[in-house]
Amino acid sequence: MYAINELAAQWFESHYEGSWAQEHLTGRTHVDLAGDRGARPGCAPDRWRGLVEHLQSEGVSEEEMLQVGVAFRSGRGRVVDLMRDRVVMPVHDDTGRIAGFVGRENPDNPGTAKYINTKRTELFDKGELFCSALPVRGQVAIVEGPADALAITIGSGGRVVGAGTLGTALTQGHAERLAELAQEPIVWRDNDGPGWEAAERDFRLLTQYGVEPLMTTGPEGADPADVLKTDGAAGIQTRLDQARPAGEVLIKYHLSAGRTSEAVSVAAEREPCYWAPDAARIANAAGVEVQAVRDALAAHVTGAAEVTLPLATGNEPRGVAAGTEPGAGFEAVQAADTGRASVREQLQTLAAQQRAGVVERSPVVAAQPAHFQRNLSSSTESERGM
C-alpha cells in the first residue's frame, strides 16, 4: 500500500511545475516548493482517470487503488481518481512513509469541497495524522491547514514543525501523539472568534493528557501563511517566540471581555501550581475577593453542584458549588487533584499501549470525574486554511 502511495505522489509531483497549483502554493507561502523533498507538493490534473491509468501502467490493480484510497468507484461503477484539479500534499505517518493525501480545490474552479483527504484506510486516519513537511517531533505548532503548516516550518527554518489537522478539530488521537513529544506543542489558531474557540478546545483536550500547550496567534484576519507572506520568516519567528502557556493566554482573553467564570474554568484545567496566582489575577481583574474565586475554582475542579456565581461581569455565570463553605475552596481542589492525577496517568498509559498496539483505542470518559467528562474526539470540518 505504501508503494502505491509513493507512485501516486511521484505522479502528482510530475504535474506540479508550471501548474496553477504551483502558482497558488507559492503565493500562499512566498516560497516555490517545486522539488522540495520534505513538502513534496503536487498537482492533480482535471482528469477523471489520469492517476488510475498511470497506476495501471505500473501494474497496480483497480482493487488495490480502492484499498489504498487514491481512487473511488463512481455512481456508474467506474473507478476514477479521488483527486482532480487540486493542489495535493502527501500526509506521512510516524514511519515517514506516505499514508495518504490532502487536496485543495482550484480557487478558479470551485467544486463541492474545498478540501478532501484520502478516505479512512488501513494506513490513513485523519484523526491520527498531521499534514507536515517534516516528522512531527521536537517543537510542533498546531495550525489549521497544510499551507499554514508549511509557513511555520519554512518561517522557523525547521526549528518548529508546522502540523495541520486535516480539516478536523484536534482529536484524541492527535492529543496522544502530542503528549509523547519532549516539548509542549504550540497552538496557533486564527485571531478571531472561531479561532479562539478552537484554541481553547485544544487546550482543554491536551491538559487531559497532562500537557499544557503554548499559544500564539497572528494579527486579526491573518493566518500563518499570511504572516509569512507579509512579514517574512522574521514575522513567523517573532510570533513563535511570543508563545505563552495557553492557560495564561486564555484567562487573559476571557478577563478582557469580562467573562470571569470562563476564566475560572480555564484556570481549573491547569496544574495546581498555577491555581493560587491565577485566582489572585482573576480576583484582581474582576474586583472580587480572592476567596470567592478560590471557591469557584474548587467547584469547577470537583464538578460539584452549581449555584449562581456572583463573579462574572460579562456573560452569564456557570456557577459555584452548592454547599461549598467559604474558605474551604483549595482544600477541595487539592483533594480533587489526586483523582485528576490518577486519570492523567491512566490516559498516558493507555495512549502508550495503543501506540504500541497492545490495546485498541477506546474512550476512557466513563472513569473520569465529572470535571473531565467531555467529548475527547469532536471533529468539525474546517473551511479555513491552505
GROMACS .gro file of C-alpha atoms in nm:
model
  386
    1MET     CA    1   0.000   0.000   0.000
    2TYR     CA    2   0.283   0.239   0.080
    3ALA     CA    3   0.436   0.169  -0.259
    4ILE     CA    4   0.113   0.270  -0.434
    5ASN     CA    5   0.101   0.597  -0.240
    6GLU     CA    6   0.462   0.665  -0.336
    7LEU     CA    7   0.382   0.608  -0.705
    8ALA     CA    8   0.083   0.844  -0.674
    9ALA     CA    9   0.297   1.111  -0.503
   10GLN     CA   10   0.554   1.095  -0.783
   11TRP     CA   11   0.279   1.132  -1.042
   12PHE     CA   12   0.130   1.436  -0.864
   13GLU     CA   13   0.478   1.591  -0.838
   14SER     CA   14   0.538   1.540  -1.210
   15HIS     CA   15   0.237   1.764  -1.286
   16TYR     CA   16   0.326   2.041  -1.038
   17GLU     CA   17   0.579   2.262  -1.214
   18GLY     CA   18   0.407   2.513  -1.442
   19SER     CA   19   0.062   2.435  -1.300
   20TRP     CA   20  -0.189   2.662  -1.128
   21ALA     CA   21  -0.113   2.465  -0.811
   22GLN     CA   22   0.249   2.583  -0.812
   23GLU     CA   23   0.138   2.945  -0.856
   24HIS     CA   24  -0.123   2.913  -0.580
   25LEU     CA   25   0.102   2.750  -0.321
   26THR     CA   26   0.391   2.984  -0.398
   27GLY     CA   27   0.154   3.275  -0.347
   28ARG     CA   28   0.042   3.136  -0.010
   29THR     CA   29   0.386   3.052   0.131
   30HIS     CA   30   0.601   3.305  -0.062
   31VAL     CA   31   0.836   3.017  -0.143
   32ASP     CA   32   0.849   2.797  -0.454
   33LEU     CA   33   0.848   2.443  -0.317
   34ALA     CA   34   0.881   2.265  -0.651
   35GLY     CA   35   1.108   1.965  -0.600
   36ASP     CA   36   1.123   2.007  -0.220
   37ARG     CA   37   1.179   1.659  -0.077
   38GLY     CA   38   1.008   1.739   0.251
   39ALA     CA   39   0.689   1.911   0.135
   40ARG     CA   40   0.663   1.727  -0.200
   41PRO     CA   41   0.374   1.937  -0.338
   42GLY     CA   42   0.191   1.807  -0.640
   43CYS     CA   43  -0.097   1.882  -0.872
   44ALA     CA   44  -0.384   1.654  -0.968
   45PRO     CA   45  -0.487   1.737  -1.327
   46ASP     CA   46  -0.852   1.794  -1.410
   47ARG     CA   47  -0.898   1.442  -1.545
   48TRP     CA   48  -1.119   1.158  -1.427
   49ARG     CA   49  -0.879   0.868  -1.473
   50GLY     CA   50  -0.533   1.021  -1.511
   51LEU     CA   51  -0.387   0.863  -1.198
   52VAL     CA   52  -0.585   0.542  -1.238
   53GLU     CA   53  -0.444   0.484  -1.587
   54HIS     CA   54  -0.092   0.573  -1.474
   55LEU     CA   55  -0.105   0.326  -1.186
   56GLN     CA   56  -0.247   0.058  -1.413
   57SER     CA   57   0.057   0.106  -1.639
   58GLU     CA   58   0.269   0.039  -1.328
   59GLY     CA   59   0.090  -0.288  -1.261
   60VAL     CA   60  -0.147  -0.167  -0.987
   61SER     CA   61  -0.498  -0.313  -1.000
   62GLU     CA   62  -0.813  -0.106  -0.955
   63GLU     CA   63  -0.896  -0.303  -0.641
   64GLU     CA   64  -0.558  -0.206  -0.492
   65MET     CA   65  -0.622   0.159  -0.577
   66LEU     CA   66  -0.956   0.145  -0.399
   67GLN     CA   67  -0.797  -0.023  -0.099
   68VAL     CA   68  -0.527   0.244  -0.059
   69GLY     CA   69  -0.775   0.527  -0.121
   70VAL     CA   70  -0.628   0.706  -0.423
   71ALA     CA   71  -0.940   0.622  -0.627
   72PHE     CA   72  -1.308   0.551  -0.573
   73ARG     CA   73  -1.591   0.387  -0.761
   74SER     CA   74  -1.829   0.635  -0.923
   75GLY     CA   75  -2.206   0.603  -0.934
   76ARG     CA   76  -2.170   0.449  -1.280
   77GLY     CA   77  -1.938   0.182  -1.146
   78ARG     CA   78  -1.614   0.316  -1.293
   79VAL     CA   79  -1.301   0.352  -1.081
   80VAL     CA   80  -1.189   0.715  -1.101
   81ASP     CA   81  -0.930   0.945  -0.940
   82LEU     CA   82  -1.004   1.077  -0.591
   83MET     CA   83  -0.803   1.395  -0.652
   84ARG     CA   84  -0.890   1.605  -0.957
   85ASP     CA   85  -0.791   1.966  -1.027
   86ARG     CA   86  -0.635   2.007  -0.683
   87VAL     CA   87  -0.304   2.102  -0.526
   88VAL     CA   88  -0.205   1.784  -0.345
   89MET     CA   89   0.016   1.734  -0.038
   90PRO     CA   90   0.127   1.396   0.098
   91VAL     CA   91   0.047   1.303   0.459
   92HIS     CA   92   0.314   1.097   0.636
   93ASP     CA   93   0.277   0.859   0.929
   94ASP     CA   94   0.524   0.801   1.212
   95THR     CA   95   0.744   0.588   0.987
   96GLY     CA   96   0.793   0.880   0.747
   97ARG     CA   97   0.610   0.697   0.469
   98ILE     CA   98   0.310   0.837   0.283
   99ALA     CA   99  -0.016   0.724   0.440
  100GLY     CA  100  -0.247   0.938   0.225
  101PHE     CA  101  -0.306   1.279   0.072
  102VAL     CA  102  -0.487   1.607   0.125
  103GLY     CA  103  -0.607   1.811  -0.172
  104ARG     CA  104  -0.719   2.172  -0.200
  105GLU     CA  105  -0.955   2.273  -0.481
  106ASN     CA  106  -0.860   2.512  -0.759
  107PRO     CA  107  -0.984   2.855  -0.639
  108ASP     CA  108  -1.070   2.941  -1.001
  109ASN     CA  109  -1.280   2.626  -1.039
  110PRO     CA  110  -1.450   2.560  -0.703
  111GLY     CA  111  -1.617   2.223  -0.658
  112THR     CA  112  -1.817   2.052  -0.388
  113ALA     CA  113  -1.550   2.061  -0.116
  114LYS     CA  114  -1.262   2.299  -0.056
  115TYR     CA  115  -1.055   2.018   0.092
  116ILE     CA  116  -1.067   1.644   0.058
  117ASN     CA  117  -0.850   1.381   0.224
  118THR     CA  118  -0.782   1.020   0.150
  119LYS     CA  119  -1.071   0.822   0.291
  120ARG     CA  120  -1.005   0.615   0.601
  121THR     CA  121  -0.791   0.316   0.513
  122GLU     CA  122  -0.559   0.070   0.683
  123LEU     CA  123  -0.288   0.338   0.660
  124PHE     CA  124  -0.480   0.665   0.683
  125ASP     CA  125  -0.697   0.812   0.958
  126LYS     CA  126  -0.723   1.190   0.959
  127GLY     CA  127  -0.792   1.185   1.333
  128GLU     CA  128  -0.448   1.031   1.389
  129LEU     CA  129  -0.226   1.213   1.141
  130PHE     CA  130  -0.097   1.563   1.069
  131CYS     CA  131  -0.004   1.726   0.741
  132SER     CA  132   0.359   1.825   0.786
  133ALA     CA  133   0.669   1.871   0.572
  134LEU     CA  134   0.891   1.726   0.847
  135PRO     CA  135   0.844   1.446   1.102
  136VAL     CA  136   0.616   1.554   1.386
  137ARG     CA  137   0.867   1.562   1.670
  138GLY     CA  138   1.052   1.818   1.880
  139GLN     CA  139   0.880   2.156   1.889
  140VAL     CA  140   0.550   2.139   1.699
  141ALA     CA  141   0.296   2.412   1.613
  142ILE     CA  142  -0.066   2.305   1.559
  143VAL     CA  143  -0.234   2.501   1.279
  144GLU     CA  144  -0.542   2.489   1.057
  145GLY     CA  145  -0.427   2.384   0.711
  146PRO     CA  146  -0.138   2.249   0.502
  147ALA     CA  147  -0.022   2.592   0.380
  148ASP     CA  148  -0.011   2.720   0.739
  149ALA     CA  149   0.191   2.414   0.840
  150LEU     CA  150   0.438   2.486   0.561
  151ALA     CA  151   0.457   2.852   0.664
  152ILE     CA  152   0.555   2.757   1.020
  153THR     CA  153   0.823   2.512   0.909
  154ILE     CA  154   0.964   2.747   0.644
  155GLY     CA  155   0.949   3.059   0.859
  156SER     CA  156   1.121   2.895   1.155
  157GLY     CA  157   1.384   2.727   0.941
  158GLY     CA  158   1.263   2.390   1.069
  159ARG     CA  159   1.315   2.486   1.434
  160VAL     CA  160   0.938   2.445   1.480
  161VAL     CA  161   0.747   2.189   1.276
  162GLY     CA  162   0.409   2.306   1.147
  163ALA     CA  163   0.139   2.039   1.176
  164GLY     CA  164  -0.201   2.082   1.011
  165THR     CA  165  -0.501   1.892   1.146
  166LEU     CA  166  -0.651   1.792   0.810
  167GLY     CA  167  -0.983   1.973   0.841
  168THR     CA  168  -1.076   1.847   1.186
  169ALA     CA  169  -1.056   1.980   1.537
  170LEU     CA  170  -0.775   1.830   1.744
  171THR     CA  171  -0.874   1.473   1.831
  172GLN     CA  172  -0.792   1.220   2.099
  173GLY     CA  173  -0.554   1.051   1.855
  174HIS     CA  174  -0.373   1.379   1.790
  175ALA     CA  175  -0.350   1.451   2.162
  176GLU     CA  176  -0.196   1.112   2.228
  177ARG     CA  177   0.078   1.179   1.974
  178LEU     CA  178   0.145   1.528   2.108
  179ALA     CA  179   0.159   1.404   2.467
  180GLU     CA  180   0.456   1.187   2.373
  181LEU     CA  181   0.666   1.479   2.250
  182ALA     CA  182   0.952   1.611   2.458
  183GLN     CA  183   0.834   1.973   2.427
  184GLU     CA  184   0.495   2.136   2.474
  185PRO     CA  185   0.322   2.196   2.141
  186ILE     CA  186   0.238   2.549   2.030
  187VAL     CA  187  -0.124   2.617   1.934
  188TRP     CA  188  -0.154   2.881   1.659
  189ARG     CA  189  -0.516   2.936   1.559
  190ASP     CA  190  -0.667   3.230   1.373
  191ASN     CA  191  -0.712   3.552   1.570
  192ASP     CA  192  -1.093   3.561   1.552
  193GLY     CA  193  -1.385   3.419   1.749
  194PRO     CA  194  -1.380   3.069   1.596
  195GLY     CA  195  -1.001   3.061   1.620
  196TRP     CA  196  -1.004   3.139   1.993
  197GLU     CA  197  -1.273   2.877   2.049
  198ALA     CA  198  -1.062   2.620   1.863
  199ALA     CA  199  -0.755   2.713   2.068
  200GLU     CA  200  -0.949   2.666   2.392
  201ARG     CA  201  -1.075   2.324   2.277
  202ASP     CA  202  -0.714   2.228   2.200
  203PHE     CA  203  -0.606   2.346   2.545
  204ARG     CA  204  -0.879   2.156   2.728
  205LEU     CA  205  -0.811   1.833   2.539
  206LEU     CA  206  -0.433   1.844   2.581
  207THR     CA  207  -0.449   1.922   2.953
  208GLN     CA  208  -0.637   1.594   3.000
  209TYR     CA  209  -0.317   1.426   2.883
  210GLY     CA  210  -0.104   1.623   3.126
  211VAL     CA  211   0.014   1.871   2.862
  212GLU     CA  212  -0.047   2.245   2.874
  213PRO     CA  213   0.035   2.377   2.528
  214LEU     CA  214   0.185   2.712   2.449
  215MET     CA  215  -0.025   2.953   2.245
  216THR     CA  216   0.032   3.232   1.997
  217THR     CA  217  -0.158   3.392   1.712
  218GLY     CA  218  -0.115   3.644   1.434
  219PRO     CA  219  -0.284   3.975   1.356
  220GLU     CA  220  -0.661   3.962   1.322
  221GLY     CA  221  -0.757   3.816   0.987
  222ALA     CA  222  -0.408   3.677   0.917
  223ASP     CA  223  -0.316   3.309   0.933
  224PRO     CA  224   0.047   3.185   0.948
  225ALA     CA  225   0.076   3.177   0.567
  226ASP     CA  226  -0.038   3.541   0.557
  227VAL     CA  227   0.221   3.632   0.823
  228LEU     CA  228   0.497   3.462   0.622
  229LYS     CA  229   0.392   3.644   0.306
  230THR     CA  230   0.368   3.992   0.463
  231ASP     CA  231   0.635   3.978   0.735
  232GLY     CA  232   0.865   3.704   0.613
  233ALA     CA  233   1.042   3.448   0.827
  234ALA     CA  234   1.109   3.711   1.094
  235GLY     CA  235   0.734   3.755   1.142
  236ILE     CA  236   0.683   3.382   1.197
  237GLN     CA  237   0.978   3.358   1.435
  238THR     CA  238   0.860   3.658   1.637
  239ARG     CA  239   0.512   3.511   1.683
  240LEU     CA  240   0.653   3.174   1.783
  241ASP     CA  241   0.891   3.336   2.031
  242GLN     CA  242   0.593   3.520   2.184
  243ALA     CA  243   0.410   3.194   2.263
  244ARG     CA  244   0.297   3.173   2.625
  245PRO     CA  245   0.125   2.898   2.828
  246ALA     CA  246  -0.222   2.861   2.677
  247GLY     CA  247  -0.399   2.877   3.013
  248GLU     CA  248  -0.239   3.211   3.087
  249VAL     CA  249  -0.334   3.348   2.744
  250LEU     CA  250  -0.693   3.221   2.760
  251ILE     CA  251  -0.751   3.357   3.112
  252LYS     CA  252  -0.635   3.698   2.995
  253TYR     CA  253  -0.857   3.671   2.686
  254HIS     CA  254  -1.170   3.595   2.890
  255LEU     CA  255  -1.095   3.858   3.153
  256SER     CA  256  -1.052   4.124   2.885
  257ALA     CA  257  -1.412   4.053   2.779
  258GLY     CA  258  -1.545   4.039   3.138
  259ARG     CA  259  -1.601   3.662   3.131
  260THR     CA  260  -1.486   3.587   3.485
  261SER     CA  261  -1.649   3.247   3.513
  262GLU     CA  262  -1.489   3.131   3.187
  263ALA     CA  263  -1.151   3.247   3.317
  264VAL     CA  264  -1.204   3.040   3.633
  265SER     CA  265  -1.299   2.738   3.421
  266VAL     CA  266  -0.975   2.768   3.225
  267ALA     CA  267  -0.773   2.804   3.545
  268ALA     CA  268  -0.927   2.481   3.677
  269GLU     CA  269  -0.772   2.288   3.386
  270ARG     CA  270  -0.418   2.395   3.475
  271GLU     CA  271  -0.171   2.229   3.709
  272PRO     CA  272  -0.217   2.302   4.083
  273CYS     CA  273   0.094   2.520   4.099
  274TYR     CA  274  -0.091   2.783   3.891
  275TRP     CA  275  -0.416   2.791   4.090
  276ALA     CA  276  -0.312   3.042   4.357
  277PRO     CA  277  -0.159   3.302   4.121
  278ASP     CA  278  -0.444   3.253   3.871
  279ALA     CA  279  -0.704   3.305   4.145
  280ALA     CA  280  -0.530   3.625   4.257
  281ARG     CA  281  -0.511   3.754   3.899
  282ILE     CA  282  -0.876   3.678   3.830
  283ALA     CA  283  -0.989   3.834   4.158
  284ASN     CA  284  -0.790   4.150   4.087
  285ALA     CA  285  -0.935   4.182   3.735
  286ALA     CA  286  -1.292   4.112   3.849
  287GLY     CA  287  -1.274   4.327   4.163
  288VAL     CA  288  -1.381   4.047   4.398
  289GLU     CA  289  -1.235   3.868   4.698
  290VAL     CA  290  -0.968   3.608   4.622
  291GLN     CA  291  -1.152   3.355   4.839
  292ALA     CA  292  -1.462   3.383   4.621
  293VAL     CA  293  -1.254   3.292   4.319
  294ARG     CA  294  -1.091   3.003   4.509
  295ASP     CA  295  -1.433   2.865   4.598
  296ALA     CA  296  -1.548   2.894   4.235
  297LEU     CA  297  -1.226   2.726   4.122
  298ALA     CA  298  -1.288   2.440   4.366
  299ALA     CA  299  -1.636   2.394   4.223
  300HIS     CA  300  -1.502   2.361   3.869
  301VAL     CA  301  -1.232   2.114   3.970
  302THR     CA  302  -1.456   1.892   4.183
  303GLY     CA  303  -1.756   1.900   3.949
  304ALA     CA  304  -1.982   1.999   4.239
  305ALA     CA  305  -2.345   2.108   4.203
  306GLU     CA  306  -2.390   2.466   4.090
  307VAL     CA  307  -2.549   2.780   4.225
  308THR     CA  308  -2.536   3.134   4.091
  309LEU     CA  309  -2.183   3.269   4.067
  310PRO     CA  310  -2.165   3.640   4.151
  311LEU     CA  311  -1.827   3.681   3.981
  312ALA     CA  312  -1.896   3.724   3.612
  313THR     CA  313  -1.905   4.077   3.479
  314GLY     CA  314  -1.978   3.973   3.121
  315ASN     CA  315  -2.156   3.655   3.011
  316GLU     CA  316  -2.393   3.453   3.228
  317PRO     CA  317  -2.209   3.270   3.507
  318ARG     CA  318  -2.169   2.894   3.513
  319GLY     CA  319  -2.197   2.852   3.889
  320VAL     CA  320  -2.014   2.761   4.208
  321ALA     CA  321  -2.052   2.461   4.430
  322ALA     CA  322  -2.366   2.428   4.634
  323GLY     CA  323  -2.265   2.364   4.992
  324THR     CA  324  -1.901   2.469   4.948
  325GLU     CA  325  -1.804   2.655   5.261
  326PRO     CA  326  -1.617   2.985   5.218
  327GLY     CA  327  -1.251   2.929   5.285
  328ALA     CA  328  -1.267   2.558   5.204
  329GLY     CA  329  -1.203   2.605   4.832
  330PHE     CA  330  -0.842   2.497   4.797
  331GLU     CA  331  -0.881   2.201   5.033
  332ALA     CA  332  -1.149   2.066   4.798
  333VAL     CA  333  -0.931   2.146   4.498
  334GLN     CA  334  -0.633   1.963   4.642
  335ALA     CA  335  -0.844   1.655   4.715
  336ALA     CA  336  -0.980   1.659   4.362
  337ASP     CA  337  -0.633   1.679   4.212
  338THR     CA  338  -0.546   1.334   4.347
  339GLY     CA  339  -0.818   1.192   4.126
  340ARG     CA  340  -0.712   1.411   3.837
  341ALA     CA  341  -0.352   1.284   3.854
  342SER     CA  342  -0.478   0.926   3.852
  343VAL     CA  343  -0.688   0.990   3.542
  344ARG     CA  344  -0.396   1.152   3.363
  345GLU     CA  345  -0.172   0.857   3.443
  346GLN     CA  346  -0.437   0.621   3.306
  347LEU     CA  347  -0.471   0.826   2.987
  348GLN     CA  348  -0.097   0.841   2.928
  349THR     CA  349  -0.053   0.467   2.998
  350LEU     CA  350  -0.343   0.383   2.767
  351ALA     CA  351  -0.202   0.608   2.494
  352ALA     CA  352   0.137   0.434   2.514
  353GLN     CA  353  -0.031   0.092   2.495
  354GLN     CA  354  -0.242   0.200   2.198
  355ARG     CA  355   0.064   0.332   2.015
  356ALA     CA  356   0.243   0.002   2.079
  357GLY     CA  357  -0.059  -0.194   1.954
  358VAL     CA  358  -0.116  -0.361   2.290
  359VAL     CA  359  -0.477  -0.242   2.317
  360GLU     CA  360  -0.732  -0.087   2.085
  361ARG     CA  361  -0.833   0.273   2.132
  362SER     CA  362  -1.142   0.318   2.344
  363PRO     CA  363  -1.274   0.630   2.513
  364VAL     CA  364  -1.192   0.649   2.884
  365VAL     CA  365  -1.452   0.905   2.968
  366ALA     CA  366  -1.670   0.694   3.195
  367ALA     CA  367  -1.397   0.656   3.456
  368GLN     CA  368  -1.326   1.029   3.468
  369PRO     CA  369  -1.453   1.281   3.721
  370ALA     CA  370  -1.747   1.493   3.607
  371HIS     CA  371  -1.497   1.773   3.555
  372PHE     CA  372  -1.342   1.570   3.269
  373GLN     CA  373  -1.650   1.420   3.106
  374ARG     CA  374  -1.626   1.585   2.766
  375ASN     CA  375  -1.618   1.450   2.415
  376LEU     CA  376  -1.248   1.383   2.356
  377SER     CA  377  -1.275   1.342   1.983
  378SER     CA  378  -1.509   1.608   1.848
  379SER     CA  379  -1.413   1.684   1.490
  380THR     CA  380  -1.576   1.963   1.299
  381GLU     CA  381  -1.489   2.020   0.938
  382SER     CA  382  -1.293   2.338   0.877
  383GLU     CA  383  -1.318   2.550   0.566
  384ARG     CA  384  -1.017   2.760   0.653
  385GLY     CA  385  -0.651   2.706   0.579
  386MET     CA  386  -0.446   2.622   0.271
   0.00000   0.00000   0.00000
